[in-house]
Coordinates of C-alpha atoms in Angstrom, one line a residue:
Chain Y
M1 CA 72.9 96.3 82.5
A2 CA 69.7 96.7 84.6
D3 CA 69.6 93.1 85.5
V4 CA 73.1 93.0 86.7
L5 CA 72.5 96.2 88.5
F6 CA 69.2 94.9 89.8
E7 CA 70.9 91.9 91.1
T8 CA 73.8 93.7 92.8
G9 CA 70.8 95.6 94.8
I10 CA 69.5 92.5 95.9
A11 CA 72.8 91.1 97.1
F12 CA 73.4 94.3 99.2
L13 CA 69.8 94.6 100.5
A14 CA 70.0 90.8 101.6
L15 CA 73.4 91.4 103.2
A16 CA 72.1 94.5 104.8
L17 CA 69.1 92.7 106.5
A18 CA 71.4 89.6 107.3
G19 CA 73.9 91.7 108.8
A20 CA 71.1 93.9 110.8
L21 CA 69.8 90.2 112.2
A22 CA 72.9 89.0 113.0
H23 CA 73.7 92.1 115.2
R24 CA 70.3 92.0 116.8
F25 CA 70.8 88.8 117.9
G26 CA 74.6 89.2 118.9
Q27 CA 75.8 87.0 116.3
S28 CA 79.1 87.2 113.9
V29 CA 78.0 88.6 110.7
I30 CA 80.0 86.2 108.7
P31 CA 77.3 82.9 109.1
A32 CA 74.8 85.6 108.2
Y33 CA 76.2 86.8 105.1
I34 CA 76.4 83.1 104.0
V35 CA 73.1 82.5 104.8
A36 CA 72.1 85.5 102.7
G37 CA 73.8 84.6 100.0
V38 CA 72.0 80.6 100.2
V39 CA 68.6 82.3 100.5
V40 CA 68.9 84.4 97.5
G41 CA 70.9 82.3 95.5
P42 CA 70.0 79.7 92.7
Y43 CA 69.9 76.5 94.8
V44 CA 67.0 75.7 97.7
P45 CA 65.4 77.5 98.9
T46 CA 64.3 78.9 95.4
E47 CA 61.0 79.8 96.0
V48 CA 58.8 80.7 99.1
A49 CA 55.1 80.8 98.8
G50 CA 55.3 80.7 95.0
V51 CA 57.6 83.9 95.0
S52 CA 61.1 83.1 93.5
L53 CA 64.0 83.4 95.6
A54 CA 66.3 82.6 93.1
L55 CA 67.2 86.1 92.9
V56 CA 70.8 86.6 92.5
T57 CA 73.3 84.6 90.1
H58 CA 77.0 84.2 90.7
G59 CA 78.0 86.5 87.9
E60 CA 81.2 88.3 87.2
F61 CA 80.5 91.5 89.2
V62 CA 79.9 89.1 92.5
T63 CA 83.0 87.3 91.8
T64 CA 84.9 90.2 91.4
A65 CA 84.1 91.9 94.2
A66 CA 84.4 88.7 96.4
E67 CA 88.0 88.5 95.1
I68 CA 88.6 92.0 96.1
G69 CA 87.3 91.0 99.2
I70 CA 89.8 88.4 99.9
V71 CA 92.8 90.8 98.7
L72 CA 91.6 93.2 101.3
L73 CA 90.8 91.0 104.3
L74 CA 94.7 89.8 103.9
F75 CA 95.7 93.4 103.3
F76 CA 94.6 94.2 106.6
L77 CA 96.0 91.3 108.1
G78 CA 99.5 92.3 106.9
L79 CA 98.8 96.1 107.3
E80 CA 98.1 95.0 111.5
F81 CA 101.1 92.4 111.3
D82 CA 103.9 93.5 113.5
V83 CA 107.4 92.5 112.8
S84 CA 108.7 93.9 116.4
Y85 CA 106.1 92.4 118.3
L86 CA 106.5 88.8 116.5
L87 CA 110.2 89.2 117.2
S88 CA 110.2 90.3 121.0
Q89 CA 107.4 87.4 121.8
G90 CA 109.1 85.0 119.4
R91 CA 109.7 82.0 122.0
E92 CA 106.2 82.4 123.1
L93 CA 104.7 82.6 119.9
A94 CA 106.3 79.9 118.4
L95 CA 105.5 77.4 121.4
L96 CA 101.7 78.8 120.9
G97 CA 101.8 78.3 117.5
S98 CA 103.3 74.5 117.5
V99 CA 101.0 73.3 120.1
D100 CA 97.9 74.8 118.1
F101 CA 99.1 73.7 115.0
L102 CA 100.3 69.9 115.8
V103 CA 96.9 69.1 118.1
N104 CA 94.3 70.7 115.6
G105 CA 96.2 69.9 112.5
A106 CA 96.4 66.2 113.7
V107 CA 92.5 66.1 114.1
G108 CA 92.2 67.9 110.5
V109 CA 94.3 65.0 109.0
A110 CA 92.6 61.9 110.9
L111 CA 89.2 63.4 109.8
A112 CA 90.2 63.7 106.2
Y113 CA 91.5 59.9 106.1
A114 CA 88.2 58.6 108.2
F115 CA 86.3 60.3 105.5
G116 CA 88.4 59.0 102.7
L117 CA 89.6 62.5 101.1
G118 CA 93.2 61.0 100.9
P119 CA 96.5 62.9 101.5
L120 CA 95.5 65.9 99.2
G121 CA 92.1 66.2 101.1
A122 CA 93.9 66.0 104.2
V123 CA 96.0 69.1 103.6
F124 CA 92.5 70.8 102.6
V125 CA 91.1 69.8 105.8
V126 CA 93.8 70.7 108.0
G127 CA 93.7 74.3 106.7
I128 CA 90.0 74.3 107.3
V129 CA 89.6 73.0 110.8
F130 CA 92.9 74.7 112.2
V131 CA 92.9 78.2 111.8
S132 CA 90.4 80.3 113.8
S133 CA 89.0 83.4 112.6
S134 CA 90.8 86.5 113.2
A135 CA 87.5 88.7 112.4
I136 CA 85.1 87.0 114.6
V137 CA 87.4 86.5 117.6
T138 CA 88.7 89.9 117.6
K139 CA 85.3 91.4 117.4
S140 CA 83.9 88.8 120.0
L141 CA 86.7 89.6 122.4
T142 CA 85.7 92.9 122.0
D143 CA 82.1 92.6 122.4
A144 CA 82.8 90.6 125.7
G145 CA 84.9 93.1 127.1
W146 CA 88.1 90.7 127.3
L147 CA 90.4 92.7 125.6
A148 CA 91.8 94.1 128.9
N149 CA 92.0 90.8 130.5
P150 CA 95.4 88.6 130.3
E151 CA 93.9 85.7 128.2
S152 CA 93.6 88.1 125.3
R153 CA 96.9 88.4 125.1
T154 CA 97.5 84.8 124.4
I155 CA 94.5 84.3 122.3
L156 CA 95.3 87.3 120.2
G157 CA 99.1 86.0 120.1
T158 CA 97.9 82.6 118.9
L159 CA 95.9 84.6 116.1
V160 CA 99.2 86.1 114.8
V161 CA 101.0 82.6 114.5
E162 CA 98.2 81.3 112.8
D163 CA 98.1 84.0 110.3
I164 CA 101.6 83.6 109.6
I165 CA 101.1 80.0 109.1
V166 CA 98.0 80.6 106.8
A167 CA 100.2 82.8 104.8
V168 CA 102.6 79.9 104.1
Y169 CA 100.2 77.5 104.0
L170 CA 98.0 79.6 101.3
A171 CA 101.3 80.2 99.5
V172 CA 101.8 76.2 99.1
L173 CA 98.0 75.3 98.6
A174 CA 97.5 77.7 95.7
A175 CA 100.7 76.3 94.2
V176 CA 100.1 73.1 94.5
V177 CA 96.2 73.4 93.2
G178 CA 97.7 75.3 90.1
G179 CA 100.6 73.1 89.8
G180 CA 98.7 69.7 88.6
T181 CA 101.5 66.8 88.8
L182 CA 103.8 66.8 91.5
A183 CA 107.0 67.9 90.0
G184 CA 104.5 70.8 88.4
A185 CA 103.6 71.2 92.0
A186 CA 107.0 71.6 93.3
T187 CA 108.0 74.0 90.4
S188 CA 104.9 75.9 91.4
V189 CA 105.4 76.3 94.8
A190 CA 109.3 77.2 94.5
G191 CA 108.1 80.1 91.8
S192 CA 105.4 81.2 94.2
F193 CA 107.5 81.2 97.2
C194 CA 110.5 83.1 94.9
F195 CA 107.8 85.7 94.0
L196 CA 106.5 86.3 97.5
A197 CA 110.2 86.7 99.0
V198 CA 110.9 89.3 96.5
L199 CA 107.2 90.9 97.5
A200 CA 108.4 90.5 100.8
L201 CA 111.8 92.4 100.5
V202 CA 110.4 95.1 98.7
A203 CA 107.8 95.6 101.4
Y204 CA 110.5 95.2 104.0
Y205 CA 112.7 98.0 102.1
G206 CA 110.6 100.1 100.7
S207 CA 108.4 101.0 103.7
D208 CA 110.3 104.5 103.7
H209 CA 109.4 105.2 99.9
V210 CA 105.8 104.0 100.7
E211 CA 105.0 106.5 103.3
R212 CA 106.2 109.3 100.7
V213 CA 104.5 108.2 97.7
F214 CA 101.3 107.2 99.4
D215 CA 101.2 110.5 101.9
V216 CA 98.6 112.7 99.5
G217 CA 96.4 115.2 101.0
P218 CA 92.6 114.4 99.8
D219 CA 91.4 111.3 101.2
E220 CA 90.0 109.7 97.9
L221 CA 93.2 110.1 96.3
F222 CA 94.9 108.1 99.0
V223 CA 91.9 105.3 99.3
L224 CA 92.4 104.8 95.4
R225 CA 96.3 104.8 95.5
V226 CA 96.2 102.3 98.4
V227 CA 93.3 99.8 96.8
G228 CA 95.0 100.3 93.7
V229 CA 98.5 98.7 94.6
A230 CA 96.8 96.0 96.8
V231 CA 94.4 94.9 93.9
A232 CA 97.0 95.2 91.4
V233 CA 99.8 93.2 93.1
G234 CA 97.3 90.6 94.0
A235 CA 96.4 90.7 90.3
L236 CA 100.1 90.3 89.0
A237 CA 100.6 87.4 92.0
L238 CA 97.5 85.3 90.6
S239 CA 98.5 85.7 86.7
V240 CA 101.9 83.9 87.5
G241 CA 100.3 81.4 89.6
V242 CA 100.5 82.8 93.0
S243 CA 98.3 83.3 95.8
E244 CA 97.0 86.8 95.5
A245 CA 95.8 86.9 99.0
V246 CA 99.4 86.2 100.3
A247 CA 100.6 88.8 98.1
A248 CA 98.0 91.4 99.3
F249 CA 99.2 90.2 102.9
F250 CA 102.8 91.4 101.9
V251 CA 101.4 94.7 100.5
G252 CA 99.8 95.2 103.7
T253 CA 103.1 94.4 105.7
A254 CA 104.6 97.2 103.5
F255 CA 102.3 99.8 105.3
S256 CA 102.6 98.5 108.5
T257 CA 105.5 100.2 110.0
T258 CA 104.4 103.5 108.4
D259 CA 102.4 106.5 109.8
L260 CA 99.6 106.0 107.3
V261 CA 98.1 102.7 109.3
E262 CA 95.7 104.9 111.0
R263 CA 94.6 106.9 108.1
I264 CA 94.0 103.3 106.1
E265 CA 92.1 102.0 108.9
H266 CA 89.9 104.9 109.0
L267 CA 89.2 105.4 105.3
V268 CA 89.7 101.7 104.1
T269 CA 87.9 99.8 106.8
S270 CA 84.6 100.1 105.6
L271 CA 85.5 99.3 102.1
R272 CA 87.0 96.0 103.3
D273 CA 84.2 95.2 104.8
V274 CA 81.6 95.8 102.0
F275 CA 83.9 93.5 99.8
A276 CA 84.3 91.1 102.6
A277 CA 80.7 90.8 102.8
V278 CA 80.3 89.9 99.0
F279 CA 83.1 87.3 99.4
F280 CA 80.8 85.8 102.3
F281 CA 77.7 86.2 100.0
A282 CA 79.3 84.5 96.9
I283 CA 80.0 81.4 99.2
G284 CA 76.5 81.3 100.0
L285 CA 75.5 81.8 96.5
D286 CA 77.7 78.4 95.4
T287 CA 76.3 76.5 98.3
D288 CA 73.5 73.8 97.6
L289 CA 72.2 72.8 101.2
R290 CA 71.1 69.5 100.0
V291 CA 74.9 69.1 99.1
V292 CA 76.0 70.5 102.8
A293 CA 73.4 67.7 104.1
G294 CA 74.9 65.0 102.1
V295 CA 78.3 65.7 103.9
A296 CA 76.3 66.6 107.5
L297 CA 78.3 63.6 109.4
L298 CA 81.5 64.8 108.2
V299 CA 80.6 68.4 109.7
A300 CA 79.3 67.0 112.8
V301 CA 82.4 64.8 113.6
A302 CA 84.5 67.5 112.4
A303 CA 82.7 70.2 114.5
L304 CA 83.2 68.0 117.7
A305 CA 86.4 66.8 117.2
T306 CA 88.0 70.2 116.6
T307 CA 86.3 71.7 119.3
A308 CA 87.6 69.5 121.4
S309 CA 91.0 69.9 119.9
K310 CA 90.9 73.7 120.2
L311 CA 89.8 73.7 123.6
T312 CA 92.7 71.4 124.4
S313 CA 95.2 73.4 122.7
G314 CA 94.2 76.9 124.0
Y315 CA 94.1 75.5 127.5
A316 CA 97.9 74.1 127.0
G317 CA 98.6 77.3 125.4
G318 CA 96.9 79.5 128.2
R319 CA 99.0 77.3 130.8
L320 CA 101.9 77.6 128.9
T321 CA 101.9 81.5 129.1
G322 CA 101.1 81.3 132.8
L323 CA 97.4 81.9 133.0
D324 CA 95.2 80.4 135.6
P325 CA 93.3 77.5 134.9
R326 CA 89.9 79.3 134.5
R327 CA 92.1 82.0 131.9
S328 CA 93.5 79.1 129.9
A329 CA 90.0 77.5 129.6
R330 CA 88.7 80.7 128.1
V331 CA 91.8 80.9 125.6
G332 CA 90.4 77.7 124.4
I333 CA 86.6 78.8 124.0
G334 CA 87.9 82.4 122.7
L335 CA 89.5 80.6 119.7
L336 CA 86.9 78.2 118.8
A337 CA 85.3 80.2 115.9
R338 CA 86.4 79.6 112.3
G339 CA 85.6 81.8 109.7
E340 CA 87.1 83.7 106.9
F341 CA 90.2 81.7 106.0
S342 CA 88.3 78.2 106.0
L343 CA 86.3 79.6 103.4
I344 CA 89.4 81.1 101.5
V345 CA 90.5 77.3 101.5
A346 CA 87.3 76.0 100.3
T347 CA 87.6 78.5 97.3
L348 CA 90.6 77.0 96.4
A349 CA 89.1 73.3 97.3
A350 CA 86.6 74.3 94.5
A351 CA 89.1 75.0 92.0
S352 CA 90.9 71.4 92.5
T353 CA 91.3 68.7 89.7
V354 CA 90.1 66.3 91.9
P355 CA 86.5 65.7 91.8
A356 CA 86.3 64.2 95.2
I357 CA 87.7 67.3 96.9
R358 CA 85.9 69.8 94.4
E359 CA 82.7 68.2 95.4
T360 CA 83.2 67.4 99.1
V361 CA 85.3 70.0 100.4
P362 CA 83.9 73.2 99.6
P363 CA 80.2 72.4 101.2
F364 CA 81.9 70.7 104.2
A365 CA 83.8 74.1 104.7
V366 CA 80.6 76.1 104.5
G367 CA 78.7 73.5 107.0
Y368 CA 81.5 73.7 109.2
V369 CA 81.8 77.3 109.4
L370 CA 78.2 77.9 109.8
V371 CA 78.4 75.7 112.9
M372 CA 81.7 77.0 114.4
S373 CA 81.5 80.5 113.7
I374 CA 77.9 80.6 115.4
L375 CA 79.1 78.2 118.2
G376 CA 82.5 80.6 119.0
T377 CA 80.4 83.5 119.5
V378 CA 77.8 81.9 121.5
A379 CA 80.6 80.3 123.6
I380 CA 82.3 83.7 124.6
A381 CA 79.1 85.0 125.5
R382 CA 78.4 82.1 127.6
E383 CA 81.7 81.7 129.2
G384 CA 80.9 82.3 132.7
V385 CA 78.5 79.4 132.4
L386 CA 81.2 77.2 131.1
T387 CA 84.1 77.7 132.9
S388 CA 82.7 79.0 136.6
R389 CA 83.4 75.6 138.2
L390 CA 87.3 76.1 137.1
A391 CA 87.6 79.6 139.1
Chain W
M1 CA 103.3 106.2 138.8
V2 CA 104.0 103.2 136.5
I3 CA 102.5 102.9 133.2
H4 CA 102.6 99.4 131.3
E5 CA 102.2 99.6 127.6
V6 CA 101.6 96.6 125.7
D7 CA 101.1 95.4 122.1
V8 CA 97.3 93.8 121.7
P9 CA 98.0 92.2 118.4
G10 CA 95.5 93.1 115.4
V11 CA 93.7 95.2 117.9
G12 CA 96.0 98.2 118.6
K13 CA 97.7 99.1 122.3
Q14 CA 96.8 98.4 125.9
Y15 CA 98.1 100.9 128.7
E16 CA 97.5 100.0 132.3
V17 CA 97.9 102.7 134.9
A18 CA 98.4 101.6 138.2
T19 CA 96.1 104.0 140.6
S20 CA 96.7 104.2 144.3
G21 CA 95.5 101.1 145.7
E22 CA 95.2 97.5 143.9
T23 CA 92.8 99.1 141.4
R24 CA 94.1 99.6 137.7
F25 CA 92.9 101.8 135.1
V26 CA 93.3 100.2 131.5
V27 CA 92.7 102.1 128.2
I28 CA 92.9 100.1 125.1
V29 CA 93.6 102.2 122.0
H30 CA 92.6 100.9 118.6
H31 CA 94.0 101.1 115.3
D32 CA 91.0 103.0 114.1
G33 CA 91.3 105.5 117.0
R34 CA 88.5 104.0 119.3
R35 CA 89.5 104.3 123.3
E36 CA 88.3 101.5 125.7
I37 CA 88.6 102.2 129.2
Y38 CA 88.6 99.7 131.6
R39 CA 88.7 99.2 135.4
R40 CA 90.5 96.1 137.0
E41 CA 90.2 95.6 140.9
G42 CA 93.3 93.9 141.0
P43 CA 96.0 92.1 139.1
D44 CA 94.0 89.0 139.0
A45 CA 90.5 90.5 138.5
D46 CA 88.6 90.5 135.3
A47 CA 88.5 93.9 133.5
E48 CA 85.2 95.8 133.5
K49 CA 84.4 97.7 130.8
L50 CA 83.8 101.6 131.6
F51 CA 83.6 103.6 128.5
D52 CA 84.2 103.5 124.6
L53 CA 85.1 106.7 123.4
D54 CA 85.9 107.7 119.4
A55 CA 89.2 109.3 119.0
A56 CA 87.8 112.8 118.9
T57 CA 85.8 112.7 122.2
A58 CA 88.9 111.0 124.1
R59 CA 91.0 113.7 123.1
E60 CA 88.7 116.0 125.0
A61 CA 88.4 114.1 127.5
A62 CA 92.2 113.7 128.1
S63 CA 92.4 117.5 127.9
V64 CA 90.0 117.8 130.7
L65 CA 92.1 115.2 132.5
Q66 CA 95.0 117.3 132.2
G67 CA 93.1 120.2 133.6
T68 CA 93.9 122.0 130.5
D69 CA 91.6 125.4 130.8
F70 CA 89.3 125.4 127.7
R71 CA 88.6 129.1 127.4
P72 CA 89.8 130.2 124.2
L73 CA 92.6 133.1 124.6
D74 CA 91.7 136.4 122.6
L75 CA 95.2 137.6 122.1
D76 CA 94.3 141.4 122.6
D77 CA 93.3 140.8 126.2
V78 CA 96.7 138.7 126.8
E79 CA 98.2 141.9 128.7
V80 CA 95.1 142.8 130.6
P81 CA 96.1 140.8 133.5
L82 CA 99.1 143.0 134.2
G83 CA 97.9 146.1 133.5
D84 CA 100.5 148.3 132.0
A85 CA 103.2 146.2 133.6
I86 CA 105.4 144.2 131.7
M87 CA 107.5 140.9 132.6
E88 CA 111.2 140.8 132.3
W89 CA 114.4 138.7 132.7
V90 CA 117.0 140.2 134.1
E91 CA 120.5 138.5 135.1
V92 CA 122.6 139.5 138.0
P93 CA 125.9 140.1 136.7
A94 CA 129.2 138.6 138.3
D95 CA 130.2 141.9 139.8
S96 CA 126.7 143.0 140.7
P97 CA 126.9 145.1 143.8
V98 CA 123.6 143.4 145.0
A99 CA 124.8 139.8 144.7
G100 CA 125.0 138.3 148.2
E101 CA 122.2 140.3 149.6
T102 CA 118.7 139.3 150.1
L103 CA 115.8 140.8 148.3
A104 CA 115.0 142.9 150.8
A105 CA 118.4 144.0 151.6
A106 CA 119.2 145.1 148.1
G107 CA 115.7 147.1 148.6
I108 CA 114.7 145.9 145.0
R109 CA 111.2 146.3 145.9
A110 CA 111.4 149.5 147.6
E111 CA 113.7 151.0 145.7
T112 CA 112.4 150.2 142.0
G113 CA 108.8 148.9 142.4
A114 CA 109.3 146.1 140.6
T115 CA 108.4 142.5 142.0
V116 CA 110.4 139.5 141.6
A117 CA 108.4 136.9 140.7
A118 CA 110.8 133.9 140.3
V119 CA 114.6 133.4 140.4
Q120 CA 116.1 131.3 138.0
R121 CA 119.4 129.6 139.2
G122 CA 120.9 127.4 136.8
A123 CA 118.4 124.6 136.1
E124 CA 116.4 125.6 139.2
T125 CA 113.4 127.9 139.5
L126 CA 112.9 129.5 142.9
A127 CA 109.2 130.6 142.4
N128 CA 108.0 133.3 144.6
P129 CA 111.0 134.0 146.7
G130 CA 110.7 135.2 150.0
T131 CA 112.3 138.6 150.7
D132 CA 115.0 136.7 152.5
T133 CA 116.1 135.1 149.4
V134 CA 119.6 135.8 148.6
L135 CA 120.7 136.8 145.4
E136 CA 123.8 135.0 143.8
P137 CA 125.7 136.1 140.5
G138 CA 124.2 134.5 137.6
D139 CA 120.5 134.7 138.9
I140 CA 118.0 135.4 136.7
L141 CA 115.3 137.5 138.0
V142 CA 112.1 137.2 136.6
A143 CA 110.4 140.5 137.1
I144 CA 107.1 142.0 136.7
G145 CA 106.7 146.0 136.8
S146 CA 106.1 148.7 134.5
R147 CA 108.8 149.8 131.7
A148 CA 110.1 152.4 134.3
E149 CA 110.5 149.8 137.2
Q150 CA 112.0 147.4 134.8
K151 CA 114.8 150.0 133.8
A152 CA 115.2 150.7 137.4
L153 CA 115.7 147.2 138.4
Q154 CA 118.3 146.8 135.5
S155 CA 120.6 149.8 136.9
L156 CA 120.2 148.7 140.5
V157 CA 121.2 144.9 140.1
A158 CA 124.1 146.6 137.7
T159 CA 125.4 149.6 139.8
G160 CA 123.5 149.4 142.8
E161 CA 121.7 152.6 142.1
G162 CA 118.1 152.1 141.7
E163 CA 116.6 155.1 139.8
T164 CA 113.2 155.3 141.4
A165 CA 110.5 155.7 138.8

C-alpha cells in the first residue's frame, strides 16, 4: 500500500513541477504532463547520475485515474455543447467543418498510406492529425487576448464542429477496435449507435428531471452525484463495447441546458484537470522515447504536412466566414495545436489487434502531439511576426 | 444604446457595447463566472484586454457602474429624513371640487400644509409638479406631510374643505 501511495505522490509531484515549468514558459501544460510521465516512467531516461528515475509504474491507480480523466474531459465537452448555437449557425458550421475535415483528413490518409499503415492505420492517423485541441486552443486564445476578436468566433466554431465529428468518430473507432472482423465491427458499430442514440434521447428529454435530481444543497453531495453519474454511465458504455468517452459526452449534454452548468464549472473543473493531468501522465509512462525516435520521420512529415493543411483549411474557413486575410490566417494559426483527442485516439490504437498499428500509432501520436501542442502555443503567441505582412 | 450578445462556444458569452464614437466596450463572461473586459478601438480593430475579474469582483464593479449607493441602510433611520412627515397616495375623485384647478388655485399647500411631490396620471408620473399644474380627475397625488396635513389634504380633495392642521 505504501508503495502505491508513494508512486502516486511522486506522480502528482512530477505533474506539479512540470505544470509549473510550462506555466513559467507560457506553454501548454499538456506536453509538460506527458514529459513528466516519460521522465519518471519505466522507459528512458531511467536514471540520472546513478539515481533511478524509473519511479512510477503504470499501475491500476494510474489506469483508473486516466480513464476518469478521459470521461471528465468529454463530459465537459458535452456540458459546454450548445445545441441552439449549433442550429442557429448550422450552415456556416457545416461549411467550416467540411473544409476542415476534408483538407486535413486527406493529408492524414496520404500519410498513413505513404508510411505503410494501410486502411485501418489511415482511420487512426486521420483522427490524430485532424482534430485540434479544444483545451489548448481555448486557453491560448484567452491568454493571447484574441477572444474578443472576430476570428475567435470562426476558430471556436470550427472546434465545435470538430467536437461533433470526434464524438461520432470515437464511437465508430471504439466499436471497430472492439469488433475484430468486418461483420463483427459492423454489428458493433450498429449496437454502439443504438446505445448512444438512447443515451442522447434520455439526455435531451431528461434535462428537466436532471435539474431537479441534481439540485442538492451541499457542494460535496452535488459533486459526488455529477461525477458518479458520468463515470457510471461511461463504465456501462464500456461494458457493452461503446466508447466511454462518447457516453460521457452525452451525459454532459444532459446538463448543458440546465442552470447547473455554472455550478459544475465552478466545482468540478479542478477535479477534471487533476484527472486529465493523470491521463496525459499515463501516456508519458507508456512512451518509450526510443520507439518515438523510430517514427521520427513520420512525426516530422506529419507535422509539416498537417501544419500546412491546417493553415490552409483555417484560412479558407476564415475567408468563408467573411474575415479579412490577416484574421483568416489567424484562424489557421489558432487551430494548429493538437492534444487531448489525438491522445485518446492513441489509447484506442494501443488496444488494436493489428501489431503494426499497436506499435507505430501510439508513439507517433505522442511525438506528434508534443510537437504540435508546443508549435500551436508558440504560433499564437508569435502571430504578429507570422501575419504582419498580411495586414 | 445597442448591446450585441453572442455565444462564444466552449467559453461563455460575449457582450459588445457600442459607446459614443467608434470605441467598443467588450465583456466576455466565462462559464466559470470569470469576466474579461476588452476595449476595441473600432469594428475592425483588435481587442485590447483591460481587466480580468472574478465573479464576485465583477458584481461589485457592476453596482459601482450602476451608481448604486452602497451604504447599508438601517431600517430604524428610514423615517428620519422626513421627520414626522409621512408619504401618502391620494386620489383625486371624478367629482372632486379641485379637479380642473391648478395646485396653487386649489390652495393645497396653503390650506393643508402638505406638499405634492409627484402626480401620477395613468402611466405617466409628473415629478415635482409646479404650482401651475392642473389637477385632473383620477390623478394620484404623492403627498408628503404630517398625519394631520395628510388628513386635511384628503378632505380638501374630496370636499373642497381643507381642515387646516
